[in-house]
JSON list of C-alpha atoms in Angstrom, two decimals:
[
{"chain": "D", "resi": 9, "resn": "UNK", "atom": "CA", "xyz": [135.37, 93.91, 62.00]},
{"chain": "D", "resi": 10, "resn": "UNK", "atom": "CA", "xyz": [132.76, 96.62, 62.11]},
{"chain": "D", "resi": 11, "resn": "UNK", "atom": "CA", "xyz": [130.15, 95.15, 60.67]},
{"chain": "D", "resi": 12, "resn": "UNK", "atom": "CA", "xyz": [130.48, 92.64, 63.41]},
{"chain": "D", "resi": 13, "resn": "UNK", "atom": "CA", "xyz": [130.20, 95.49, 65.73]},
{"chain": "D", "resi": 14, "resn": "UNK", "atom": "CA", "xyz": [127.18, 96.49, 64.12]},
{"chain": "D", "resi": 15, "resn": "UNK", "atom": "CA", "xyz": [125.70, 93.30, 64.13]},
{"chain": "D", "resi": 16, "resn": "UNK", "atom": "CA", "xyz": [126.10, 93.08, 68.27]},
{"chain": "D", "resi": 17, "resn": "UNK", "atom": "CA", "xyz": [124.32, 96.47, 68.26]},
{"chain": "D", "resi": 18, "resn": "UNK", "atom": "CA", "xyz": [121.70, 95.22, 66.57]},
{"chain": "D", "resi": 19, "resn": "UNK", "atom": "CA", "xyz": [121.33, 91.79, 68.79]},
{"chain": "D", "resi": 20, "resn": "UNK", "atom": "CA", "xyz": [121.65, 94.61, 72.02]},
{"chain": "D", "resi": 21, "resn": "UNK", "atom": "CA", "xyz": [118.81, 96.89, 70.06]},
{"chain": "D", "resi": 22, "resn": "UNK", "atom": "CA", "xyz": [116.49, 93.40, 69.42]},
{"chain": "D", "resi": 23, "resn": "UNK", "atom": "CA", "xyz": [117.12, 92.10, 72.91]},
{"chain": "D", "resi": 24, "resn": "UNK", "atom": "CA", "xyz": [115.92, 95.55, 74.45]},
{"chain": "D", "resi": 25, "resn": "UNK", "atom": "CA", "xyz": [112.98, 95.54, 72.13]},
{"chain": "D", "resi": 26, "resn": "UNK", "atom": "CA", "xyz": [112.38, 91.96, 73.00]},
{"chain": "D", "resi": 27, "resn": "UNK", "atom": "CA", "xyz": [112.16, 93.40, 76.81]},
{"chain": "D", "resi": 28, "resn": "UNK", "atom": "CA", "xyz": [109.85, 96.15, 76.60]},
{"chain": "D", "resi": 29, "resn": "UNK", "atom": "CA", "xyz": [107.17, 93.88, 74.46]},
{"chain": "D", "resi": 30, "resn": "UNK", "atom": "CA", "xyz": [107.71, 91.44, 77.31]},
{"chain": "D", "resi": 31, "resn": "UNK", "atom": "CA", "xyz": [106.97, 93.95, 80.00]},
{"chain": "D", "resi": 32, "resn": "UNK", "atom": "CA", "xyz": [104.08, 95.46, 77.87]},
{"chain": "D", "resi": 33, "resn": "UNK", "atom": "CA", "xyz": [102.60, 92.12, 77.28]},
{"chain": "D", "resi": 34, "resn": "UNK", "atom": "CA", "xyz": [102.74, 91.43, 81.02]},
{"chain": "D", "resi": 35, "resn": "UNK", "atom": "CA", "xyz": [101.23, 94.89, 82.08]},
{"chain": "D", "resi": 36, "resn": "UNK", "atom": "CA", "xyz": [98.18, 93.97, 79.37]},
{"chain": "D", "resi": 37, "resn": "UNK", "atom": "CA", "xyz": [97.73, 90.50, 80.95]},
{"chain": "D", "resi": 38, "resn": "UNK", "atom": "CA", "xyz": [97.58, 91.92, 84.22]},
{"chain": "D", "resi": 39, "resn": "UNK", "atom": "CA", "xyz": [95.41, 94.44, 83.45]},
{"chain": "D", "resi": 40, "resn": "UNK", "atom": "CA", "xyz": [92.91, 91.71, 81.35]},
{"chain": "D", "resi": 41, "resn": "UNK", "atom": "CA", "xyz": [93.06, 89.35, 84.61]},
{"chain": "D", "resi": 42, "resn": "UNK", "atom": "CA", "xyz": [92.06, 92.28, 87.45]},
{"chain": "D", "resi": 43, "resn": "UNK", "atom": "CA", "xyz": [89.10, 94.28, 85.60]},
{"chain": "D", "resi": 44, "resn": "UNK", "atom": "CA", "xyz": [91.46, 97.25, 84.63]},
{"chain": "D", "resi": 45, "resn": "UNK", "atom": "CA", "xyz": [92.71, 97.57, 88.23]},
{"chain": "D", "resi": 46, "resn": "UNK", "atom": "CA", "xyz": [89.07, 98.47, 89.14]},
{"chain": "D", "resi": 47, "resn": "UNK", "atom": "CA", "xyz": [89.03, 95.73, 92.33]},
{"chain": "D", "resi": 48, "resn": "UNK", "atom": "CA", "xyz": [91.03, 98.69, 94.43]},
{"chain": "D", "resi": 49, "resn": "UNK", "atom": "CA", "xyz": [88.07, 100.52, 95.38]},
{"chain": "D", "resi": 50, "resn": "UNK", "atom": "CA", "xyz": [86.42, 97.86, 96.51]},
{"chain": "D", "resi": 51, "resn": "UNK", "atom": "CA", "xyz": [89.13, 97.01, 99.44]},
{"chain": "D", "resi": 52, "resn": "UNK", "atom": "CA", "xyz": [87.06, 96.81, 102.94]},
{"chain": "D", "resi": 53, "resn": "UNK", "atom": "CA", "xyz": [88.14, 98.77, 105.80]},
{"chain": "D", "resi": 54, "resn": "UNK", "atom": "CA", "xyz": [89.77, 96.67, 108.75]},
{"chain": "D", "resi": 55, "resn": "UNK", "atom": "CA", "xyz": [87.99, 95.93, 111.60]},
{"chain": "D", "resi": 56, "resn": "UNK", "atom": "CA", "xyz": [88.73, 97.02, 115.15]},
{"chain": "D", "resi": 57, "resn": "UNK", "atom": "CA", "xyz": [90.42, 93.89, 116.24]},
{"chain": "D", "resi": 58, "resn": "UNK", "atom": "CA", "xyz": [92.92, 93.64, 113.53]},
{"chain": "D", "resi": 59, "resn": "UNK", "atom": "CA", "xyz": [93.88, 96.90, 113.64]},
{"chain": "D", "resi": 60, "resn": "UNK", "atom": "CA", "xyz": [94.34, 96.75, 117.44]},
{"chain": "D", "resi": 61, "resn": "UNK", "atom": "CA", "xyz": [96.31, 93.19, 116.57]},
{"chain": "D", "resi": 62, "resn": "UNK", "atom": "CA", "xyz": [98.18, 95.41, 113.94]},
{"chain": "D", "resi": 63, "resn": "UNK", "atom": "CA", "xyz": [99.34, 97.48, 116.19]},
{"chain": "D", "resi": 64, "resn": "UNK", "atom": "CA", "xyz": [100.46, 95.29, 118.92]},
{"chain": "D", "resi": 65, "resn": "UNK", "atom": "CA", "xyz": [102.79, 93.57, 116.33]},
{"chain": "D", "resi": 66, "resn": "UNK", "atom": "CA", "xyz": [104.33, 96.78, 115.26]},
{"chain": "D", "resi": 67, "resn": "UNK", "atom": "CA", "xyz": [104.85, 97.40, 118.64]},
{"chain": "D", "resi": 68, "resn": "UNK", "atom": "CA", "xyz": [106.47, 94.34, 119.46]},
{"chain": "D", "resi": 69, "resn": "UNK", "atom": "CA", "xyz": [108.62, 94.22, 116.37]},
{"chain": "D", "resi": 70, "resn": "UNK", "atom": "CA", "xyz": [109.48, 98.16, 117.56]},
{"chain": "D", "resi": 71, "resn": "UNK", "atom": "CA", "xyz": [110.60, 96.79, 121.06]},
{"chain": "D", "resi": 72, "resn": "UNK", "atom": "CA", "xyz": [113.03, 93.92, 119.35]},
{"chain": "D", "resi": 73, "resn": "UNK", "atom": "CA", "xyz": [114.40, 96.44, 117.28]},
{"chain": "D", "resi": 74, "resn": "UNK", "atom": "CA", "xyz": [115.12, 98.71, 120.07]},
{"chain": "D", "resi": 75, "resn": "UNK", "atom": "CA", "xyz": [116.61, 96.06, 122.08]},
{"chain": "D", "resi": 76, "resn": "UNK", "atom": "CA", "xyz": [118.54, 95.09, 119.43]},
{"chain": "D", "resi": 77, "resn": "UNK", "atom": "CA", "xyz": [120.19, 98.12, 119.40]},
{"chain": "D", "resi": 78, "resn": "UNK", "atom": "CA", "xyz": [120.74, 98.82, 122.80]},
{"chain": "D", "resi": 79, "resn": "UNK", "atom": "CA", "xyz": [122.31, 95.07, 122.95]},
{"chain": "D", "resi": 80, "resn": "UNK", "atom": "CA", "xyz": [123.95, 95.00, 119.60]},
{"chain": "D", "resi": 81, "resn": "UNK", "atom": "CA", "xyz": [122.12, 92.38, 117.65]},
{"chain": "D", "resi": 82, "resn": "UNK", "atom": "CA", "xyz": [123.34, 89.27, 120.74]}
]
């Protein structure tokens, strides 16, 4: 009986080691396919109509919301 016990620990112990090389695997692949994460300083700045369309859709969605609280979701 306890070496069966010790035996699940082990599967738990593999299974969580199985999950970090997973994640670092991932993380390296990522970081292989975007040029080390370089490509975010290279993000242009928005231009003056879609920020001004940018904010008219916040402000819309702002207006739902409000109405949806002063009418309780109906």
């Amino acid at each position: 009986m306890a070496s069966q016990e010790g035996l699940y620990s082990l599967y738990v112990l593999c299974i969580i080691i199985g999950c970090v090389v997973a994640v670092f695997i991932g993380y390296s692949l990522d970081y292989i396919a975007t040029n080390g994460f370089r490509d975010f300083e290279t993000t242009q700045e928005m231009s003056v109509e879609q920020k001004r369309y940018m904010r008219e859709v916040r402000d819309r969605n702002t207006m739902r919301l409000l109405e949806q609280a002063k009418w309780g979701g109906r």
